[in-house]
Amino acid sequence: MILTVTLNTALDITYRVPALAPHTSHRVEEVVERPGGKGLNVARVLSALGHESVVTGFAGGPAGALLRRLLAPLPPHDALVPIAGTTRRTIAVVDGSTGDTTQLNEPGPVIAPEEWAALLDRYTALLASARAVALCGSLPPGLHVGAYAELIRRARAAEVPVLLDTSGEPLRRGVAARPDLVKPNAAELAQLTGGRDPLHAAHDARRRGAHAVIASLGPAGLLAVTPEGSWQAAPPAPAAGNPTGAGDSAVAALLAGLVEGLPWPRRLARAVALSTATVLAPAAGEYDRAAYERLLPLVDVSERAGPA
Amino acid sequence: MILTVTLNTALDITYRVPALAPHTSHRVEEVVERPGGKGLNVARVLSALGHESVVTGFAGGPAGALLRRLLAPLPPHDALVPIAGTTRRTIAVVDGSTGDTTQLNEPGPVIAPEEWAALLDRYTALLASARAVALCGSLPPGLHVGAYAELIRRARAAEVPVLLDTSGEPLRRGVAARPDLVKPNAAELAQLTGGRDPLHAAHDARRRGAHAVIASLGPAGLLAVTPEGSWQAAPPAPAAGNPTGAGDSAVAALLAGLVEGLPWPRRLARAVALSTATVLAPAAGEYDRAAYERLLPLVDVSERAGPA
């Protein structure tokens, strides 16, 4: 199985309103709730790709209970660790007149030291049967900024390939713990390295400890800098739609390609086709399967030289 | 005790954000949850005024369970009827830079016929020990538009004075069932009667069936048209602040004055002082007790002649 870790899971709520007008009152026309947080999204896409997936992380309070109830009928296996605090909600307010989304994200529960210890035990036990692990998203309050670095060290000790998808100081600390893959976007990569050029910055991130760096460049696709070489993979045309979850789909494709032992160009083609098909799907975080199959042979993967 | 009925209870959630910018992402700085719906607010103010209060209505699902858990330590007694559906949430997004509020209200659960029958049984049993009853707020989906009319007929059969605070067609049907009091605002009164002048419209509402009409005129206070006479009651100065809950405080004061057998001018002075003290309180739906005591002797209550 493939393990995903979401330390700051979320109950994702989508509200559709006719038109969002600040400082007025709105009757919500439609309410959709789903289990959320990046690692849960990755696990759902892995399941759709035919891989068994297990999710761990924290869940608690009424929102956590609802998240677990919504997760139960889905393919990913629930190995979340219960906490005394309450899982955060995120509210996406979709303006029906424009299709634009306004996002409100609660901060997340404070994690107690004994809850972190319980997560470490659960994680270490799960690593024994994991073929790969993804560490995804922000850290909730109360966790040490080096939390991901510790999870990376344990994965490496267990010889399980580990992908890190986070930002800011947790990314910086995580990279220093030498993960197999990091998947920053251009802004996160620039923040990590101080360099604005993605190719230079990706090489810099490798020097800082990441074995391979897959930078997402938005509609332009992915840039990969790995020990086996460097590539850029681009969709045949930029996709218009809802980019929510596109990065999570890319992570799922990269993990699936890793455990299937595919060469880098095929992994990257899959990741670009899948994230583009996610942008094209009407619901946030879902992907358009027909679009994925149509796009897959059309992704352009070209080798890149190292930076001058 | 005084009974309040809230058919569309709500879990009221307040989010504080630094500044609300539509179509961007926001980190919520503060999350406050409280049991909501007009009748619950009325009951809390009644308790603060020293009256025993009981709340009934519907609650269900995770939001309903949380509402009941938040209600449990408060003075109003919980006589809510469980339902299969989920109690709605309301989200008030407070913009920290301006203090303005953007409101998002979920539609509420669909009530099944057997759930309405259970509410009628509970309500009728509670009427036996009620000194007055208030019927408050909107109707959830699935309830007949004449639901309030039926509750009014049962209160009248039990000889319990009944106040109705709703709007639209449920108000129109309710008025025809001859409630003791209605408390529309100027817009609701105009919608009911077609007349823009509040004094004319209040007399019209009495002809349609309401024994007494207390119209709230916002910062200008209250207009009362009753079998005992007509009065206007105004605060010494218009109050600036958050008007959320001001109408519910007025309802609580009117009910308290009714069961205490106060003459109309004293009931109206209390209602105006209490709703003004609610506008002045920093938290929505709370009232400033010192302001209430200071304002009470300053409310101007003057008799009004009938319309020409």
JSON list of N, CA and C in Angstrom, two decimals, chain B residues 250-300:
[
{"chain": "B", "resi": 250, "resn": "ALA", "atom": "N", "xyz": [-35.77, 42.53, 22.15]},
{"chain": "B", "resi": 250, "resn": "ALA", "atom": "CA", "xyz": [-37.07, 43.19, 22.28]},
{"chain": "B", "resi": 250, "resn": "ALA", "atom": "C", "xyz": [-38.16, 42.16, 22.56]},
{"chain": "B", "resi": 251, "resn": "VAL", "atom": "N", "xyz": [-38.12, 41.02, 21.85]},
{"chain": "B", "resi": 251, "resn": "VAL", "atom": "CA", "xyz": [-39.12, 39.97, 22.08]},
{"chain": "B", "resi": 251, "resn": "VAL", "atom": "C", "xyz": [-39.04, 39.48, 23.52]},
{"chain": "B", "resi": 252, "resn": "ALA", "atom": "N", "xyz": [-37.82, 39.26, 24.01]},
{"chain": "B", "resi": 252, "resn": "ALA", "atom": "CA", "xyz": [-37.66, 38.78, 25.40]},
{"chain": "B", "resi": 252, "resn": "ALA", "atom": "C", "xyz": [-38.25, 39.79, 26.39]},
{"chain": "B", "resi": 253, "resn": "ALA", "atom": "N", "xyz": [-37.98, 41.08, 26.18]},
{"chain": "B", "resi": 253, "resn": "ALA", "atom": "CA", "xyz": [-38.50, 42.10, 27.09]},
{"chain": "B", "resi": 253, "resn": "ALA", "atom": "C", "xyz": [-40.02, 42.15, 27.04]},
{"chain": "B", "resi": 254, "resn": "LEU", "atom": "N", "xyz": [-40.59, 42.02, 25.85]},
{"chain": "B", "resi": 254, "resn": "LEU", "atom": "CA", "xyz": [-42.06, 42.06, 25.71]},
{"chain": "B", "resi": 254, "resn": "LEU", "atom": "C", "xyz": [-42.71, 40.86, 26.42]},
{"chain": "B", "resi": 255, "resn": "LEU", "atom": "N", "xyz": [-42.09, 39.68, 26.30]},
{"chain": "B", "resi": 255, "resn": "LEU", "atom": "CA", "xyz": [-42.62, 38.49, 26.97]},
{"chain": "B", "resi": 255, "resn": "LEU", "atom": "C", "xyz": [-42.51, 38.63, 28.48]},
{"chain": "B", "resi": 256, "resn": "ALA", "atom": "N", "xyz": [-41.34, 39.11, 28.94]},
{"chain": "B", "resi": 256, "resn": "ALA", "atom": "CA", "xyz": [-41.14, 39.27, 30.39]},
{"chain": "B", "resi": 256, "resn": "ALA", "atom": "C", "xyz": [-42.16, 40.26, 30.94]},
{"chain": "B", "resi": 257, "resn": "GLY", "atom": "N", "xyz": [-42.35, 41.38, 30.24]},
{"chain": "B", "resi": 257, "resn": "GLY", "atom": "CA", "xyz": [-43.33, 42.39, 30.69]},
{"chain": "B", "resi": 257, "resn": "GLY", "atom": "C", "xyz": [-44.74, 41.85, 30.70]},
{"chain": "B", "resi": 258, "resn": "LEU", "atom": "N", "xyz": [-45.04, 40.98, 29.73]},
{"chain": "B", "resi": 258, "resn": "LEU", "atom": "CA", "xyz": [-46.38, 40.37, 29.67]},
{"chain": "B", "resi": 258, "resn": "LEU", "atom": "C", "xyz": [-46.64, 39.49, 30.89]},
{"chain": "B", "resi": 259, "resn": "VAL", "atom": "N", "xyz": [-45.70, 38.56, 31.19]},
{"chain": "B", "resi": 259, "resn": "VAL", "atom": "CA", "xyz": [-45.97, 37.64, 32.31]},
{"chain": "B", "resi": 259, "resn": "VAL", "atom": "C", "xyz": [-45.88, 38.37, 33.65]},
{"chain": "B", "resi": 260, "resn": "GLU", "atom": "N", "xyz": [-45.16, 39.52, 33.70]},
{"chain": "B", "resi": 260, "resn": "GLU", "atom": "CA", "xyz": [-45.10, 40.30, 34.93]},
{"chain": "B", "resi": 260, "resn": "GLU", "atom": "C", "xyz": [-46.30, 41.23, 35.06]},
{"chain": "B", "resi": 261, "resn": "GLY", "atom": "N", "xyz": [-47.17, 41.27, 34.02]},
{"chain": "B", "resi": 261, "resn": "GLY", "atom": "CA", "xyz": [-48.37, 42.09, 34.07]},
{"chain": "B", "resi": 261, "resn": "GLY", "atom": "C", "xyz": [-48.11, 43.59, 34.05]},
{"chain": "B", "resi": 262, "resn": "LEU", "atom": "N", "xyz": [-47.01, 44.01, 33.43]},
{"chain": "B", "resi": 262, "resn": "LEU", "atom": "CA", "xyz": [-46.68, 45.44, 33.37]},
{"chain": "B", "resi": 262, "resn": "LEU", "atom": "C", "xyz": [-47.60, 46.15, 32.38]},
{"chain": "B", "resi": 263, "resn": "PRO", "atom": "N", "xyz": [-47.88, 47.43, 32.59]},
{"chain": "B", "resi": 263, "resn": "PRO", "atom": "CA", "xyz": [-48.61, 48.19, 31.58]},
{"chain": "B", "resi": 263, "resn": "PRO", "atom": "C", "xyz": [-47.74, 48.37, 30.32]},
{"chain": "B", "resi": 264, "resn": "TRP", "atom": "N", "xyz": [-48.40, 48.60, 29.18]},
{"chain": "B", "resi": 264, "resn": "TRP", "atom": "CA", "xyz": [-47.69, 48.70, 27.91]},
{"chain": "B", "resi": 264, "resn": "TRP", "atom": "C", "xyz": [-46.51, 49.67, 27.91]},
{"chain": "B", "resi": 265, "resn": "PRO", "atom": "N", "xyz": [-46.68, 50.90, 28.42]},
{"chain": "B", "resi": 265, "resn": "PRO", "atom": "CA", "xyz": [-45.54, 51.83, 28.34]},
{"chain": "B", "resi": 265, "resn": "PRO", "atom": "C", "xyz": [-44.29, 51.28, 29.02]},
{"chain": "B", "resi": 266, "resn": "ARG", "atom": "N", "xyz": [-44.45, 50.56, 30.15]},
{"chain": "B", "resi": 266, "resn": "ARG", "atom": "CA", "xyz": [-43.27, 50.01, 30.82]},
{"chain": "B", "resi": 266, "resn": "ARG", "atom": "C", "xyz": [-42.69, 48.84, 30.04]},
{"chain": "B", "resi": 267, "resn": "ARG", "atom": "N", "xyz": [-43.55, 48.03, 29.43]},
{"chain": "B", "resi": 267, "resn": "ARG", "atom": "CA", "xyz": [-43.04, 46.94, 28.58]},
{"chain": "B", "resi": 267, "resn": "ARG", "atom": "C", "xyz": [-42.22, 47.49, 27.42]},
{"chain": "B", "resi": 268, "resn": "LEU", "atom": "N", "xyz": [-42.74, 48.57, 26.82]},
{"chain": "B", "resi": 268, "resn": "LEU", "atom": "CA", "xyz": [-42.08, 49.14, 25.64]},
{"chain": "B", "resi": 268, "resn": "LEU", "atom": "C", "xyz": [-40.75, 49.79, 26.01]},
{"chain": "B", "resi": 269, "resn": "ALA", "atom": "N", "xyz": [-40.73, 50.48, 27.16]},
{"chain": "B", "resi": 269, "resn": "ALA", "atom": "CA", "xyz": [-39.48, 51.11, 27.61]},
{"chain": "B", "resi": 269, "resn": "ALA", "atom": "C", "xyz": [-38.42, 50.05, 27.81]},
{"chain": "B", "resi": 270, "resn": "ARG", "atom": "N", "xyz": [-38.79, 48.94, 28.45]},
{"chain": "B", "resi": 270, "resn": "ARG", "atom": "CA", "xyz": [-37.84, 47.84, 28.66]},
{"chain": "B", "resi": 270, "resn": "ARG", "atom": "C", "xyz": [-37.35, 47.27, 27.33]},
{"chain": "B", "resi": 271, "resn": "ALA", "atom": "N", "xyz": [-38.30, 47.09, 26.40]},
{"chain": "B", "resi": 271, "resn": "ALA", "atom": "CA", "xyz": [-37.92, 46.47, 25.12]},
{"chain": "B", "resi": 271, "resn": "ALA", "atom": "C", "xyz": [-36.94, 47.38, 24.36]},
{"chain": "B", "resi": 272, "resn": "VAL", "atom": "N", "xyz": [-37.19, 48.68, 24.37]},
{"chain": "B", "resi": 272, "resn": "VAL", "atom": "CA", "xyz": [-36.30, 49.60, 23.66]},
{"chain": "B", "resi": 272, "resn": "VAL", "atom": "C", "xyz": [-34.94, 49.68, 24.35]},
{"chain": "B", "resi": 273, "resn": "ALA", "atom": "N", "xyz": [-34.94, 49.77, 25.68]},
{"chain": "B", "resi": 273, "resn": "ALA", "atom": "CA", "xyz": [-33.66, 49.85, 26.40]},
{"chain": "B", "resi": 273, "resn": "ALA", "atom": "C", "xyz": [-32.84, 48.58, 26.17]},
{"chain": "B", "resi": 274, "resn": "LEU", "atom": "N", "xyz": [-33.52, 47.42, 26.20]},
{"chain": "B", "resi": 274, "resn": "LEU", "atom": "CA", "xyz": [-32.80, 46.15, 26.06]},
{"chain": "B", "resi": 274, "resn": "LEU", "atom": "C", "xyz": [-32.28, 45.97, 24.64]},
{"chain": "B", "resi": 275, "resn": "SER", "atom": "N", "xyz": [-33.07, 46.35, 23.63]},
{"chain": "B", "resi": 275, "resn": "SER", "atom": "CA", "xyz": [-32.58, 46.14, 22.26]},
{"chain": "B", "resi": 275, "resn": "SER", "atom": "C", "xyz": [-31.46, 47.15, 21.97]},
{"chain": "B", "resi": 276, "resn": "THR", "atom": "N", "xyz": [-31.55, 48.36, 22.50]},
{"chain": "B", "resi": 276, "resn": "THR", "atom": "CA", "xyz": [-30.46, 49.33, 22.31]},
{"chain": "B", "resi": 276, "resn": "THR", "atom": "C", "xyz": [-29.19, 48.85, 23.01]},
{"chain": "B", "resi": 277, "resn": "ALA", "atom": "N", "xyz": [-29.34, 48.27, 24.21]},
{"chain": "B", "resi": 277, "resn": "ALA", "atom": "CA", "xyz": [-28.18, 47.75, 24.94]},
{"chain": "B", "resi": 277, "resn": "ALA", "atom": "C", "xyz": [-27.57, 46.54, 24.22]},
{"chain": "B", "resi": 278, "resn": "THR", "atom": "N", "xyz": [-28.37, 45.87, 23.39]},
{"chain": "B", "resi": 278, "resn": "THR", "atom": "CA", "xyz": [-27.86, 44.75, 22.58]},
{"chain": "B", "resi": 278, "resn": "THR", "atom": "C", "xyz": [-27.02, 45.27, 21.42]},
{"chain": "B", "resi": 279, "resn": "VAL", "atom": "N", "xyz": [-27.49, 46.35, 20.79]},
{"chain": "B", "resi": 279, "resn": "VAL", "atom": "CA", "xyz": [-26.72, 46.96, 19.70]},
{"chain": "B", "resi": 279, "resn": "VAL", "atom": "C", "xyz": [-25.37, 47.44, 20.22]},
{"chain": "B", "resi": 280, "resn": "LEU", "atom": "N", "xyz": [-25.35, 47.95, 21.48]},
{"chain": "B", "resi": 280, "resn": "LEU", "atom": "CA", "xyz": [-24.13, 48.53, 22.05]},
{"chain": "B", "resi": 280, "resn": "LEU", "atom": "C", "xyz": [-23.12, 47.46, 22.51]},
{"chain": "B", "resi": 281, "resn": "ALA", "atom": "N", "xyz": [-23.58, 46.21, 22.71]},
{"chain": "B", "resi": 281, "resn": "ALA", "atom": "CA", "xyz": [-22.66, 45.17, 23.21]},
{"chain": "B", "resi": 281, "resn": "ALA", "atom": "C", "xyz": [-21.71, 44.75, 22.10]},
{"chain": "B", "resi": 282, "resn": "PRO", "atom": "N", "xyz": [-20.43, 44.46, 22.44]},
{"chain": "B", "resi": 282, "resn": "PRO", "atom": "CA", "xyz": [-19.49, 44.10, 21.38]},
{"chain": "B", "resi": 282, "resn": "PRO", "atom": "C", "xyz": [-19.82, 42.78, 20.69]},
{"chain": "B", "resi": 283, "resn": "ALA", "atom": "N", "xyz": [-20.31, 41.76, 21.44]},
{"chain": "B", "resi": 283, "resn": "ALA", "atom": "CA", "xyz": [-20.59, 40.45, 20.82]},
{"chain": "B", "resi": 283, "resn": "ALA", "atom": "C", "xyz": [-22.02, 40.42, 20.33]},
{"chain": "B", "resi": 284, "resn": "ALA", "atom": "N", "xyz": [-22.23, 39.86, 19.13]},
{"chain": "B", "resi": 284, "resn": "ALA", "atom": "CA", "xyz": [-23.56, 39.76, 18.54]},
{"chain": "B", "resi": 284, "resn": "ALA", "atom": "C", "xyz": [-24.47, 38.97, 19.47]},
{"chain": "B", "resi": 285, "resn": "GLY", "atom": "N", "xyz": [-25.68, 39.51, 19.75]},
{"chain": "B", "resi": 285, "resn": "GLY", "atom": "CA", "xyz": [-26.66, 38.77, 20.52]},
{"chain": "B", "resi": 285, "resn": "GLY", "atom": "C", "xyz": [-26.50, 38.87, 22.03]},
{"chain": "B", "resi": 286, "resn": "GLU", "atom": "N", "xyz": [-25.45, 39.52, 22.50]},
{"chain": "B", "resi": 286, "resn": "GLU", "atom": "CA", "xyz": [-25.30, 39.77, 23.93]},
{"chain": "B", "resi": 286, "resn": "GLU", "atom": "C", "xyz": [-25.85, 41.17, 24.21]},
{"chain": "B", "resi": 287, "resn": "TYR", "atom": "N", "xyz": [-26.12, 41.50, 25.50]},
{"chain": "B", "resi": 287, "resn": "TYR", "atom": "CA", "xyz": [-26.49, 42.89, 25.79]},
{"chain": "B", "resi": 287, "resn": "TYR", "atom": "C", "xyz": [-25.65, 43.44, 26.92]},
{"chain": "B", "resi": 288, "resn": "ASP", "atom": "N", "xyz": [-25.50, 44.76, 26.87]},
{"chain": "B", "resi": 288, "resn": "ASP", "atom": "CA", "xyz": [-24.66, 45.47, 27.83]},
{"chain": "B", "resi": 288, "resn": "ASP", "atom": "C", "xyz": [-25.56, 45.85, 29.01]},
{"chain": "B", "resi": 289, "resn": "ARG", "atom": "N", "xyz": [-25.40, 45.13, 30.14]},
{"chain": "B", "resi": 289, "resn": "ARG", "atom": "CA", "xyz": [-26.32, 45.27, 31.27]},
{"chain": "B", "resi": 289, "resn": "ARG", "atom": "C", "xyz": [-26.29, 46.69, 31.86]},
{"chain": "B", "resi": 290, "resn": "ALA", "atom": "N", "xyz": [-25.10, 47.27, 31.96]},
{"chain": "B", "resi": 290, "resn": "ALA", "atom": "CA", "xyz": [-24.99, 48.63, 32.51]},
{"chain": "B", "resi": 290, "resn": "ALA", "atom": "C", "xyz": [-25.71, 49.62, 31.59]},
{"chain": "B", "resi": 291, "resn": "ALA", "atom": "N", "xyz": [-25.54, 49.43, 30.27]},
{"chain": "B", "resi": 291, "resn": "ALA", "atom": "CA", "xyz": [-26.22, 50.32, 29.32]},
{"chain": "B", "resi": 291, "resn": "ALA", "atom": "C", "xyz": [-27.72, 50.17, 29.45]},
{"chain": "B", "resi": 292, "resn": "TYR", "atom": "N", "xyz": [-28.20, 48.94, 29.65]},
{"chain": "B", "resi": 292, "resn": "TYR", "atom": "CA", "xyz": [-29.64, 48.70, 29.80]},
{"chain": "B", "resi": 292, "resn": "TYR", "atom": "C", "xyz": [-30.19, 49.48, 30.99]},
{"chain": "B", "resi": 293, "resn": "GLU", "atom": "N", "xyz": [-29.50, 49.40, 32.12]},
{"chain": "B", "resi": 293, "resn": "GLU", "atom": "CA", "xyz": [-30.00, 50.08, 33.32]},
{"chain": "B", "resi": 293, "resn": "GLU", "atom": "C", "xyz": [-29.93, 51.60, 33.19]},
{"chain": "B", "resi": 294, "resn": "ARG", "atom": "N", "xyz": [-28.92, 52.07, 32.48]},
{"chain": "B", "resi": 294, "resn": "ARG", "atom": "CA", "xyz": [-28.77, 53.52, 32.25]},
{"chain": "B", "resi": 294, "resn": "ARG", "atom": "C", "xyz": [-29.85, 54.02, 31.29]},
{"chain": "B", "resi": 295, "resn": "LEU", "atom": "N", "xyz": [-30.15, 53.22, 30.25]},
{"chain": "B", "resi": 295, "resn": "LEU", "atom": "CA", "xyz": [-31.09, 53.67, 29.21]},
{"chain": "B", "resi": 295, "resn": "LEU", "atom": "C", "xyz": [-32.54, 53.59, 29.67]},
{"chain": "B", "resi": 296, "resn": "LEU", "atom": "N", "xyz": [-32.86, 52.64, 30.57]},
{"chain": "B", "resi": 296, "resn": "LEU", "atom": "CA", "xyz": [-34.26, 52.34, 30.89]},
{"chain": "B", "resi": 296, "resn": "LEU", "atom": "C", "xyz": [-35.08, 53.59, 31.26]},
{"chain": "B", "resi": 297, "resn": "PRO", "atom": "N", "xyz": [-34.56, 54.46, 32.16]},
{"chain": "B", "resi": 297, "resn": "PRO", "atom": "CA", "xyz": [-35.37, 55.64, 32.51]},
{"chain": "B", "resi": 297, "resn": "PRO", "atom": "C", "xyz": [-35.35, 56.72, 31.42]},
{"chain": "B", "resi": 298, "resn": "LEU", "atom": "N", "xyz": [-34.51, 56.57, 30.42]},
{"chain": "B", "resi": 298, "resn": "LEU", "atom": "CA", "xyz": [-34.35, 57.61, 29.40]},
{"chain": "B", "resi": 298, "resn": "LEU", "atom": "C", "xyz": [-35.19, 57.35, 28.15]},
{"chain": "B", "resi": 299, "resn": "VAL", "atom": "N", "xyz": [-35.82, 56.16, 28.06]},
{"chain": "B", "resi": 299, "resn": "VAL", "atom": "CA", "xyz": [-36.62, 55.86, 26.86]},
{"chain": "B", "resi": 299, "resn": "VAL", "atom": "C", "xyz": [-37.86, 56.75, 26.86]},
{"chain": "B", "resi": 300, "resn": "ASP", "atom": "N", "xyz": [-38.10, 57.36, 25.73]},
{"chain": "B", "resi": 300, "resn": "ASP", "atom": "CA", "xyz": [-39.26, 58.26, 25.58]},
{"chain": "B", "resi": 300, "resn": "ASP", "atom": "C", "xyz": [-40.45, 57.46, 25.04]}
]
